[in-house]
XYZ file of C-alpha atoms in Angstrom:
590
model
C 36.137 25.617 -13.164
C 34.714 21.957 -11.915
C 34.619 19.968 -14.246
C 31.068 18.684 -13.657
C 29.789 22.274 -14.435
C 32.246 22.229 -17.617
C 30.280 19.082 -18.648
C 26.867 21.164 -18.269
C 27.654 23.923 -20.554
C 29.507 21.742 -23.187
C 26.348 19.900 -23.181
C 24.149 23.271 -23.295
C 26.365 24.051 -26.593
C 26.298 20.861 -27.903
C 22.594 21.287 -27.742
C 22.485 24.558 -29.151
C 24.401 23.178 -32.284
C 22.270 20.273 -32.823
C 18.793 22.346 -32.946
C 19.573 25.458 -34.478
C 21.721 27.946 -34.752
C 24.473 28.195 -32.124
C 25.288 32.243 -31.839
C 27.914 33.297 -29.817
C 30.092 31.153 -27.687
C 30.087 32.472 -24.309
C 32.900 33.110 -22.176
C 31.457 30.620 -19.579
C 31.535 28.275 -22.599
C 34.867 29.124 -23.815
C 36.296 28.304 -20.471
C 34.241 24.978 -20.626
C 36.191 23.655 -23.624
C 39.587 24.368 -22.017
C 38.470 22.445 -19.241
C 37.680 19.315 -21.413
C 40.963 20.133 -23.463
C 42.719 19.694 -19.968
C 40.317 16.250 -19.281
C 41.452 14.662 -22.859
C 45.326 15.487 -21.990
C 45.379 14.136 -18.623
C 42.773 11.417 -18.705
C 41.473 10.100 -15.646
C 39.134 7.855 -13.251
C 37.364 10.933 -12.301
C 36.842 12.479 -15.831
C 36.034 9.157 -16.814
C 33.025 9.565 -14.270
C 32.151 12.904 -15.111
C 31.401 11.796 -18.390
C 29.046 9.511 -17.454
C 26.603 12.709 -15.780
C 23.988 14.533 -17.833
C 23.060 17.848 -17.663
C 21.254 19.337 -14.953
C 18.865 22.716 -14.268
C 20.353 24.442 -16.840
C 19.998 28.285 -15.182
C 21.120 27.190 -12.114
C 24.484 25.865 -13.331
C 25.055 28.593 -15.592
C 25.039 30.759 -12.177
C 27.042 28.644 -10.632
C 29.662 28.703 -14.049
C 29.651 32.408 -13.397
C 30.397 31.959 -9.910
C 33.604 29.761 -10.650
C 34.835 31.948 -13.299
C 34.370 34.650 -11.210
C 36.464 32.865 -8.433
C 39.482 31.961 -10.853
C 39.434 35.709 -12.199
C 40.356 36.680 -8.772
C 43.155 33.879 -8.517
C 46.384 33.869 -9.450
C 46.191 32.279 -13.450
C 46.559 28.447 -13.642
C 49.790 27.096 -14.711
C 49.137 23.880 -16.805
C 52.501 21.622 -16.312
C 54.418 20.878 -19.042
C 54.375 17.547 -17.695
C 50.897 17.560 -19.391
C 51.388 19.171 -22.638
C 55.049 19.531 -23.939
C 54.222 22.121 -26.456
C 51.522 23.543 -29.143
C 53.247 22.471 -31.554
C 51.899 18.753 -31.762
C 54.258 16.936 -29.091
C 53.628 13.740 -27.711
C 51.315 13.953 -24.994
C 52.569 12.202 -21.337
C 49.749 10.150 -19.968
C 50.331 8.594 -16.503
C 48.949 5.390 -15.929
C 46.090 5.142 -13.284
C 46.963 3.706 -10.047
C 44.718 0.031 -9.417
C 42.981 -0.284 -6.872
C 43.209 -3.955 -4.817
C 40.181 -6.260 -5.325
C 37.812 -5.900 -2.457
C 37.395 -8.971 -0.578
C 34.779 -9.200 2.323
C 34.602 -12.069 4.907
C 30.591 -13.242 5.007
C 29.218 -14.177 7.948
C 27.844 -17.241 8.100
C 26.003 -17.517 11.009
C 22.817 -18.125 9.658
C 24.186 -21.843 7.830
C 25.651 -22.546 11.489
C 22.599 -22.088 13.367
C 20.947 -25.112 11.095
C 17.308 -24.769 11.822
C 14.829 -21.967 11.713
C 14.473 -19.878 15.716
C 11.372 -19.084 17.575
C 9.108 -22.311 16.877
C 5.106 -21.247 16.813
C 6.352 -18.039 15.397
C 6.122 -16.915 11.168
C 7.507 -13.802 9.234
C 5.866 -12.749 6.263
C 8.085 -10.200 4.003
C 6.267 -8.405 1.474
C 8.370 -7.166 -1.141
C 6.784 -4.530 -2.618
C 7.693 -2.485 -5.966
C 7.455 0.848 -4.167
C 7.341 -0.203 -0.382
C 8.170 -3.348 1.506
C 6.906 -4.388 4.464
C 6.825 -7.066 7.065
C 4.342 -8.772 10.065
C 5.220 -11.265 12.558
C 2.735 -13.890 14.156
C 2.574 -16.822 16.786
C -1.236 -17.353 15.644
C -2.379 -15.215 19.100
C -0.262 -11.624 18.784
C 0.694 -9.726 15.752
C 3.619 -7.467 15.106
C 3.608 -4.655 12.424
C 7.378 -4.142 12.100
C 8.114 -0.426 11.906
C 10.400 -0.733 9.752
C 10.253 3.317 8.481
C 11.259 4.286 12.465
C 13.603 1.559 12.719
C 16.241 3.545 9.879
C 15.029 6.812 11.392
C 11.841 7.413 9.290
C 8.173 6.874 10.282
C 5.750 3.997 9.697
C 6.056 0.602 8.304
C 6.946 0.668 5.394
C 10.439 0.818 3.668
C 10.991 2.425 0.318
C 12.008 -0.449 -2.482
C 14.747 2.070 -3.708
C 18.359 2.288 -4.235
C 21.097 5.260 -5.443
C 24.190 4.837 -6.792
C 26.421 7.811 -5.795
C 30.076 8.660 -5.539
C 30.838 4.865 -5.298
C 28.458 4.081 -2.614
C 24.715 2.368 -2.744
C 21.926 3.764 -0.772
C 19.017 2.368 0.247
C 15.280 3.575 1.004
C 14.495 6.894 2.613
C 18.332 7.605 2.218
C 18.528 6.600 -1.497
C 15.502 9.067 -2.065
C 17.213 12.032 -0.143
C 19.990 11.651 -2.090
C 18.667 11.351 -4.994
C 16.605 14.872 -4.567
C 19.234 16.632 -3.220
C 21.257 16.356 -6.324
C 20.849 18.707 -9.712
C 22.905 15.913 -12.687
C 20.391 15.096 -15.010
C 20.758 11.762 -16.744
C 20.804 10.363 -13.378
C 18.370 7.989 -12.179
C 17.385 6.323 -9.382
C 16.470 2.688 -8.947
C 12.609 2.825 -7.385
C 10.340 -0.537 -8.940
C 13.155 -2.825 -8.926
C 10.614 -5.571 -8.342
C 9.124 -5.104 -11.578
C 12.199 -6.867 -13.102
C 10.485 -10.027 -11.778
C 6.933 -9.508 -11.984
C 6.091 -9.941 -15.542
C 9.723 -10.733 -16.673
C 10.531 -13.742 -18.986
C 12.450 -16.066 -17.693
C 15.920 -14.910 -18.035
C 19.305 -15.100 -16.275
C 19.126 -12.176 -14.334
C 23.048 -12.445 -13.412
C 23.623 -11.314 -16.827
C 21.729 -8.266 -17.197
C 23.931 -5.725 -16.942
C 22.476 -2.061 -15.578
C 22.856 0.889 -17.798
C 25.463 3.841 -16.081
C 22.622 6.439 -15.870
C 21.347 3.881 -13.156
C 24.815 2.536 -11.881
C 27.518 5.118 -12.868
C 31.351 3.646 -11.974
C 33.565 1.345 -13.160
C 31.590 -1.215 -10.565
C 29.351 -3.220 -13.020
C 26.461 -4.202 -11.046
C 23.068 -6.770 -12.815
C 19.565 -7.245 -11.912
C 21.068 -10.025 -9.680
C 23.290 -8.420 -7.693
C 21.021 -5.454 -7.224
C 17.636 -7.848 -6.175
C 20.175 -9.515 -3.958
C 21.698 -6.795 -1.815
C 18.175 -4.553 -1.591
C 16.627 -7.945 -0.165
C 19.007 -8.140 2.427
C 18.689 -4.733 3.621
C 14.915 -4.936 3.920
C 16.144 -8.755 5.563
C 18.161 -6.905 8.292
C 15.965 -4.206 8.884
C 13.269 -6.532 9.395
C 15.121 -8.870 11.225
C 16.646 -6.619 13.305
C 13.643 -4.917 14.353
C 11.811 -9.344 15.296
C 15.114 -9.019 18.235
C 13.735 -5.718 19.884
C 9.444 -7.016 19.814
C 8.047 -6.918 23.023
C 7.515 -10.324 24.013
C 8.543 -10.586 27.330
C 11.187 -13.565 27.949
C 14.111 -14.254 25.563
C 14.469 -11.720 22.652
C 13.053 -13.314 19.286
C 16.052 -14.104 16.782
C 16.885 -13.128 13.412
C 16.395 -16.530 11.816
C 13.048 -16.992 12.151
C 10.953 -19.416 9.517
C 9.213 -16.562 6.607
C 7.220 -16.660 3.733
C 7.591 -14.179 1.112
C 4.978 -12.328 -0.868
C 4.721 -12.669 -4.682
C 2.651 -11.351 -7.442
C 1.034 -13.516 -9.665
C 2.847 -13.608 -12.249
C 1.551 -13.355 -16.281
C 1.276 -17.403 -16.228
C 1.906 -20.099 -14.303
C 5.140 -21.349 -15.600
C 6.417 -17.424 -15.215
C 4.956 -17.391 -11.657
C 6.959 -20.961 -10.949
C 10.322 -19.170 -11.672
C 9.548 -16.472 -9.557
C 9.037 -18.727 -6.967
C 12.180 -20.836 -7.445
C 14.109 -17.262 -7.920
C 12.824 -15.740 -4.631
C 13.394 -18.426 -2.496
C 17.660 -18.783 -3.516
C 17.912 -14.645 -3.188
C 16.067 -14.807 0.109
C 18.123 -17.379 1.351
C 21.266 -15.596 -0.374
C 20.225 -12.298 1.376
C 20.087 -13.590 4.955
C 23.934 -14.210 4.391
C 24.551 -10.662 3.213
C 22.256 -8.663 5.819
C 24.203 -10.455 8.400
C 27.772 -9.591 6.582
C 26.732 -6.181 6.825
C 24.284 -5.475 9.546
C 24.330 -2.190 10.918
C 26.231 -0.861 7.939
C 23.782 0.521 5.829
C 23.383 4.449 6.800
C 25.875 6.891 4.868
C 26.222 4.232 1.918
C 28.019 1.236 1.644
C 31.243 0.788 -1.278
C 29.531 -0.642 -4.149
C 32.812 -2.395 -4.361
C 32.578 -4.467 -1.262
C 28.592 -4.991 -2.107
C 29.758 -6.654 -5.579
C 32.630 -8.628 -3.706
C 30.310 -10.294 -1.412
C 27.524 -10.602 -3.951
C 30.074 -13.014 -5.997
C 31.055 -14.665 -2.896
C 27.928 -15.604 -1.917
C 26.893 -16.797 -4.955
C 29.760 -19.345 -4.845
C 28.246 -20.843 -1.830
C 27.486 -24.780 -1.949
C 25.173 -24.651 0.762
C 21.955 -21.776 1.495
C 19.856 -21.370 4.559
C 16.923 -22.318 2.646
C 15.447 -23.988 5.894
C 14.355 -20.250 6.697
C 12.341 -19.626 3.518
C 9.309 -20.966 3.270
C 6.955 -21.352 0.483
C 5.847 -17.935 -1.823
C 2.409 -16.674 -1.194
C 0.463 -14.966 -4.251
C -0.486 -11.212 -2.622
C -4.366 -11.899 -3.082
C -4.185 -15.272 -1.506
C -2.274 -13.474 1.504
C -4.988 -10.341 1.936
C -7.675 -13.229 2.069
C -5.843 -15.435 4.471
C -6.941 -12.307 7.086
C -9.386 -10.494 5.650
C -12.431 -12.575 5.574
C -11.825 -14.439 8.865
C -15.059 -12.507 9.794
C -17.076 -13.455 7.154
C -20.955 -14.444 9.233
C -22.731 -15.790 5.781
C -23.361 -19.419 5.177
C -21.302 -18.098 1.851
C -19.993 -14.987 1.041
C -17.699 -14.567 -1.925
C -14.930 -12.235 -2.180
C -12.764 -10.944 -5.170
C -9.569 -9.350 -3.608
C -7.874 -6.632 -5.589
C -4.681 -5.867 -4.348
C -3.257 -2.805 -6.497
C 0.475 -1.804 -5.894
C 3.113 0.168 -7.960
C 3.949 -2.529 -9.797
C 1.099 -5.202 -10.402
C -2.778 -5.131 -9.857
C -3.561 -8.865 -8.524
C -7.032 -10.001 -8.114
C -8.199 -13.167 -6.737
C -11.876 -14.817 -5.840
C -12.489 -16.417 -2.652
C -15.584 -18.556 -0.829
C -15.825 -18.437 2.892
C -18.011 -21.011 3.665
C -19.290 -21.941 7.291
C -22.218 -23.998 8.847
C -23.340 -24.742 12.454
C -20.305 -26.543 13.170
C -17.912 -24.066 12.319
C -16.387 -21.495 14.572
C -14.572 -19.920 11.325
C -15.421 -20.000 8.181
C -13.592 -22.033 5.577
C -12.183 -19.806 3.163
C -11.774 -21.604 -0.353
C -9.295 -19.815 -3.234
C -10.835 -20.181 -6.768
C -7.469 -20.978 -8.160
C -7.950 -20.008 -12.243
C -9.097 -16.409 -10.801
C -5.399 -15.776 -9.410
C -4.297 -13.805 -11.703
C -1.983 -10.282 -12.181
C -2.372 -7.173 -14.408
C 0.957 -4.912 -15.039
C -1.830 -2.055 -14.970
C -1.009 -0.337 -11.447
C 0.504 2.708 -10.071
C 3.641 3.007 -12.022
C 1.297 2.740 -15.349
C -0.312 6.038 -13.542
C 2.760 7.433 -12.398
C 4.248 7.499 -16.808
C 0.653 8.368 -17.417
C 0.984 11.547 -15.170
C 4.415 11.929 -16.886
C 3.546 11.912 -20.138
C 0.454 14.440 -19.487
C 2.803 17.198 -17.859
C 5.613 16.617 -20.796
C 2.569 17.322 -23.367
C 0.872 20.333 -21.598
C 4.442 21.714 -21.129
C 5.994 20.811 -24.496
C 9.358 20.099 -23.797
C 11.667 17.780 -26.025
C 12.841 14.861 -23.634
C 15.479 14.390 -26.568
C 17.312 17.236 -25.668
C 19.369 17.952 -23.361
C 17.277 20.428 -21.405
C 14.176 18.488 -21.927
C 15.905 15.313 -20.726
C 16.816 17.568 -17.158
C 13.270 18.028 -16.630
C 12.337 14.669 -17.023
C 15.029 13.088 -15.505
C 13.557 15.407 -12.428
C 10.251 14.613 -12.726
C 10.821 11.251 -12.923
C 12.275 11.410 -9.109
C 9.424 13.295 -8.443
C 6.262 11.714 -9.868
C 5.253 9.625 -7.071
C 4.795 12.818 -4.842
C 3.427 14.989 -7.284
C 0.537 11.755 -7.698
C 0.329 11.678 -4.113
C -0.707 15.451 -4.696
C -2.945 15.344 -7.181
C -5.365 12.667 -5.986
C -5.199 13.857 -2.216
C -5.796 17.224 -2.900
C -7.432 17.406 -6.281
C -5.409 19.774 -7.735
C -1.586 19.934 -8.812
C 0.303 22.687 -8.712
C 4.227 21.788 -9.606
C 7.560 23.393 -10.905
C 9.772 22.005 -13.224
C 13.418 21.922 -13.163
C 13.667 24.901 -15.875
C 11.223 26.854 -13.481
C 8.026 26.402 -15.654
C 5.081 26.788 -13.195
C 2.101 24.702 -14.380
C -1.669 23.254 -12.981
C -4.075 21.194 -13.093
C -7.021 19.273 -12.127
C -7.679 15.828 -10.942
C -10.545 15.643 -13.447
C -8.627 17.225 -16.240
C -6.198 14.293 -15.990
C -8.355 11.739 -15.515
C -9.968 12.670 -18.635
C -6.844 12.056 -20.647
C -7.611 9.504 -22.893
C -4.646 7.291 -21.301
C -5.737 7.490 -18.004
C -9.274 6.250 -19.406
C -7.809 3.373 -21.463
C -6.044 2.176 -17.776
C -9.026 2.600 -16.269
C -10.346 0.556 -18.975
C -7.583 -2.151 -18.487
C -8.634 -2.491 -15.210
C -11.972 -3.461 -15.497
C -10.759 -5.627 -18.477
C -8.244 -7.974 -15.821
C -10.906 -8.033 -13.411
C -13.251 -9.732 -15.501
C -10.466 -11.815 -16.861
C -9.731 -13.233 -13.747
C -13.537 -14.462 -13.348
C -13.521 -15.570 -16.926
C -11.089 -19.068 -16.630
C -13.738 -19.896 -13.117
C -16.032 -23.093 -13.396
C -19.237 -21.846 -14.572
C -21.228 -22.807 -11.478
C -19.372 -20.149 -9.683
C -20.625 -18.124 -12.096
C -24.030 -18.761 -11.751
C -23.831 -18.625 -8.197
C -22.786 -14.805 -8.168
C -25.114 -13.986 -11.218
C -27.999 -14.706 -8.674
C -29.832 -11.939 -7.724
C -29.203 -10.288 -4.915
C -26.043 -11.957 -4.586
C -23.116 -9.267 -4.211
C -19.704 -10.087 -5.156
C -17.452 -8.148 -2.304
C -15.036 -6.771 -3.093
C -12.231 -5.783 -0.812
C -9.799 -3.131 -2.146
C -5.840 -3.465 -0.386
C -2.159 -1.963 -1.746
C -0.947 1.317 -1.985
C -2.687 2.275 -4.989
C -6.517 1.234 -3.626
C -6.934 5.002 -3.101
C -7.232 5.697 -6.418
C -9.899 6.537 -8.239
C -10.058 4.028 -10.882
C -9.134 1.486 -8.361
C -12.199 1.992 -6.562
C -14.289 1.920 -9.069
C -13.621 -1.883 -9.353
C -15.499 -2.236 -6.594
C -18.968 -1.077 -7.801
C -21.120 -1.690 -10.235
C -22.025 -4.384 -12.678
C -20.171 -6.475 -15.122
C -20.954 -9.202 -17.261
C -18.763 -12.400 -17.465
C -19.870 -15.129 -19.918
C -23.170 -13.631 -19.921
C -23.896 -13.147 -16.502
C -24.103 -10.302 -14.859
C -22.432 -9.571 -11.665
C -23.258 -7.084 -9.110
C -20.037 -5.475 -6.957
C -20.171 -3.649 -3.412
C -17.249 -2.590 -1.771
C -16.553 -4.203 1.344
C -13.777 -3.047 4.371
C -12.864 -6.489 5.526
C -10.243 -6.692 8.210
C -8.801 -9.365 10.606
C -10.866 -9.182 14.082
C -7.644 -8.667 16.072
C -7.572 -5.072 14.206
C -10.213 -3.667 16.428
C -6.934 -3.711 18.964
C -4.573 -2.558 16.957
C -2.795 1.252 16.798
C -4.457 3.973 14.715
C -1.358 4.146 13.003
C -1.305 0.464 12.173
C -5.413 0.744 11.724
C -4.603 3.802 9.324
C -2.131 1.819 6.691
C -3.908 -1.664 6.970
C -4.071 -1.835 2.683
C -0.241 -1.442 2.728
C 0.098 -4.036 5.175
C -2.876 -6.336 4.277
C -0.573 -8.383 2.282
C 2.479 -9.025 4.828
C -0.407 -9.221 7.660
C -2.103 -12.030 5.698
C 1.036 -13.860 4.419
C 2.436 -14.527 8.297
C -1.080 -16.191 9.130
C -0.709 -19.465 9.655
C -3.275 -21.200 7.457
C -3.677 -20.150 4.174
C -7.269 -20.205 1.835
C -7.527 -24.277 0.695
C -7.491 -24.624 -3.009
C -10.296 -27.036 -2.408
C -13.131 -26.674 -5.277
C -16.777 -25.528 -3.082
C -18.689 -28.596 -2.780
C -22.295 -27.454 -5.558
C -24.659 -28.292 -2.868
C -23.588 -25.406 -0.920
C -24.896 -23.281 -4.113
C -27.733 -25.584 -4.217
C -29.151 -25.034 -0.773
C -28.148 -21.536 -1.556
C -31.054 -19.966 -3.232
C -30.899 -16.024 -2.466
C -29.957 -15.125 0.675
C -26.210 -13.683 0.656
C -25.803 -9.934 0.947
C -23.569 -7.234 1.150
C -24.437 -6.761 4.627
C -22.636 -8.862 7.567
C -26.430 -10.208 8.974
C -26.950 -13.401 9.757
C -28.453 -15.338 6.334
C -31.403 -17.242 6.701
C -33.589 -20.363 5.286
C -30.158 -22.717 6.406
């Protein structure tokens, strides 16, 4: 019998024991505990490891249990060597010493502290990090690149999936970490998908000390936060890199070293947001070292040894390429940097909600323009930058926890833990599901068949107390605004616009941030939703078109000049009186 499956049932009993009666031991069973009688005698790296895997889909491993009994009946019977046990009768038991295996050591490659300066002058990356998708965008101020960074490892689209499996000894990344993770049953297992959230609200911590639990990094191989942040940034480094060298540009090939900005959320203050700027800017730097140490490597795994070797070497550098990394842009200051370029008003004010997996950032903007202008000045209203931790992820535990109830399973047991240690892998889907098609049909691990509505769960009374978050942080982030900002966008029929970007704008109680009124301070303020896009988008792919709120933050962060923090002079409000609408026609009375 394998000894993974021997693991399962022992579980199953254990179980059975701890919640009620425990009947019969079955044969499968019985065979189960020889197995781990065998395991304790002979101790091993691999036992060692199989103890570290939960239980699975309990019916299907009972088949296959049957199956491997069923297989050794037809054998001849095992001999256990007396090497292994000497005799029943309480002799010392002969344990041979496990074999060590040589430290890994990997060469870096360096090239990125040799080449000294940034490539391609006139030309600036943006990388988005994102807690469920990355992306990145390219710009010399006249073209833009989308990098496909989905086709580039094989997928589709632009994005890249922020996740990584630990398997077996090896580390997967993205589509390939998700595939794996699927296509296996052990429960208890879990796979690393919002590993940005570790920095979004975080306190300020050493993150080289935080050690990851073994359900998310199984193996003697200890990995951190650190080392983990560090190596998933340079694979979404190379890919993006890689795919800057193969843009058609016509002339020389664009390098891999070229000058980027990163994306950041906003951080719960502005001291946290500081260290997350400090922070990204040394593992960016650090991560151009490793995607070039192992370029091309990343399909089929890579040894988590030789990922934690060159993790510690590189953190023993003196010197960085920091030259390459420029300064962090907050995500709503990015969307605005491209969105409201075509912004017609004498003033038109913008709050920009930008709602991903991990954070829900809003920010409020002026554009401002007179006769002399062929743009308009767009102006950030700095105290309105702010984050909310209410965003996708808070939906996808929401839709979680609404399944677990309607089904009634015990994620304290060990069959209850299976199905949400399944679910868990599968939530994101089964969201995708339920909002796109309005109902959810789904299957558990145990084979419960269940459904529901979209209204049924948006009734719950934690999806309404999100939604209720929501609106809370969006009139937070108007509340710390001088006042005569305020009473600018109280003025009837001034609209505040509202432009909705991220991968969790489709959702329902992210769109209703964009209508209706609120009241800030005691002024009411009157929202209208708004599709604001760079011009150059008219131009662009439908495919690129089609996924413009995933991109709107990488598209924005590459642009060259960035909203002014400069406070709107009052006479602009003052000559003001009533003319700025929703509507992109030319204001009058200027």
């Amino acid at each position: 019998m394998d000894e993974k499956i021997a693991y399962y049932l022992i579980s199953s009993l254990i179980d059975r024991v701890e919640h009620g009666p425990v009947g019969s031991v079955s044969d499968v069973e019985k065979e189960a505990l020889k197995v781990a009688l065998r395991v304790l005698t002979a101790y091993s790296s691999t036992s060692a490891e199989v103890a570290k895997v939960a239980s699975a889909d309990v019916a299907r491993v009972v088949k296959q249990a049957e199956e491997a009994v069923a297989d050794e009946l037809n054998d001849e019977p095992e001999v256990i060597e007396p090497e292994a046990i000497e005799s029943s009768a309480g002799a010392n038991l002969s344990i041979e010493p496990p074999e060590l295996d040589e430290p890994e050591t990997v060469e870096l490659v360096l090239d990125a502290l040799h080449v000294g300066a940034p490539s391609d002058p006139g030309y600036l990356l943006c990388l988005d990090f994102g807690t469920a998708s990355s992306k990145a965008c390219a710009t010399n101020g006249r073209r833009h690149f989308g990098l496909e960074l989905g086709r580039a490892v094989g997928s589709e689209g632009f994005t890249l999936p922020s996740s990584i499996f630990v398997d077996d000894g090896k580390v997967y990344f993205g589509f390939e970490a998700i595939d794996r993770s699927e296509s296996m049953v052990d429960a208890g297992r879990q796979r690393l998908d919002s590993i940005k959230s570790w920095l979004s609200f975080a306190d300020q911590v050493n993150i080289d000390t935080l050690v990851l639990s073994e359900a998310l990094n199984p193996g003697p191989t200890r990995l951190t936060q650190g080392d983990f942040l560090r190596i998933y940034l340079a694979y979404f480094t190379d890919i993006a890199t890689t795919q800057l060298t193969i843009l058609p540009v016509g002339g020389a090939p664009l390098g891999r070293f070229m000058k980027r900005r990163y994306a950041r959320p906003c951080g719960r203050d502005a001291q946290q947001a500081a260290w997350v700027d400090t922070l990204m800017g040394r593992l960016l730097s650090e991560a151009q070292i490793l995607a070039d140490t192992f370029h091309g490597q990343w399909e089929g795994g890579i040894d988590i040894r030789r990922l934690k070797a060159a993790v510690d070497e590189v953190r023993k550098l003196e010197h960085r390429p920091e030259f390459l990394i420029g300064d962090g842009v907050p995500e709503p200051v990015a969307v605005a940097a491209a969105a409201v370029e075509s912004s017609e008003n004498r003033i038109d004010a913008y709050m920009v909600v930008d709602a991903g997996a991990g954070t829900t950032d809003f920010g409020l903007f002026l554009a401002l323009r007179n006769q002399d202008m062929d743009e308009p000045k767009v102006i950030q209203v700095a105290p309105s930058i702010k984050g909310s931790g209410q965003a996708g992820d808070k939906i996808d535990q929401c839709l979680q926890a609404f399944i677990g109830q309607r089904e009634g399973f015990d994620p304290k047991s060990t069959h209850g833990a299976m199905i949400e240690a399944d679910l868990r892998r599968r939530i994101r889907v089964l969201k995708e599901l339920l909002f796109t098609a309005g109902t959810l049909e789904y299957t558990l691990a145990d084979r419960t068949v269940g459904s529901f509505t979209r209204e049924e769960f948006c009734n719950d009374r934690r999806v309404q107390l999100f939604a209720q978050l929501l609106q809370k942080g969006f009139v937070d982030a108007l509340s710390d605004v001088n006042e005569s900002y305020l009473d600018y966008l109280a003025r009837d029929p001034v609209k505040l616009q509202v432009i909705l970007t991220g991968g969790s704008s489709r959702l329902p109680m992210i769109r209703d941030l964009a209508h209706g009124v609120i009241e800030v301070k005691g002024r009411k303020i009157s929202r209208v939703p708004v599709e604001a896009m760079p011009d150059w988008m008219e131009h662009a792919t439908e495919a690129m078109r089609s996924v413009y709120p995933q991109l709107a933050v990488a598209i924005g962060g590459a642009e060259e000049h960035l909203p002014s923090t400069d406070f709107a002079p009052e006479e602009w409000f003052r000559k003001t009186h009533s003319s700025v609408v929703a509507t992109r026609d030319q204001i009058s009375g200027m």
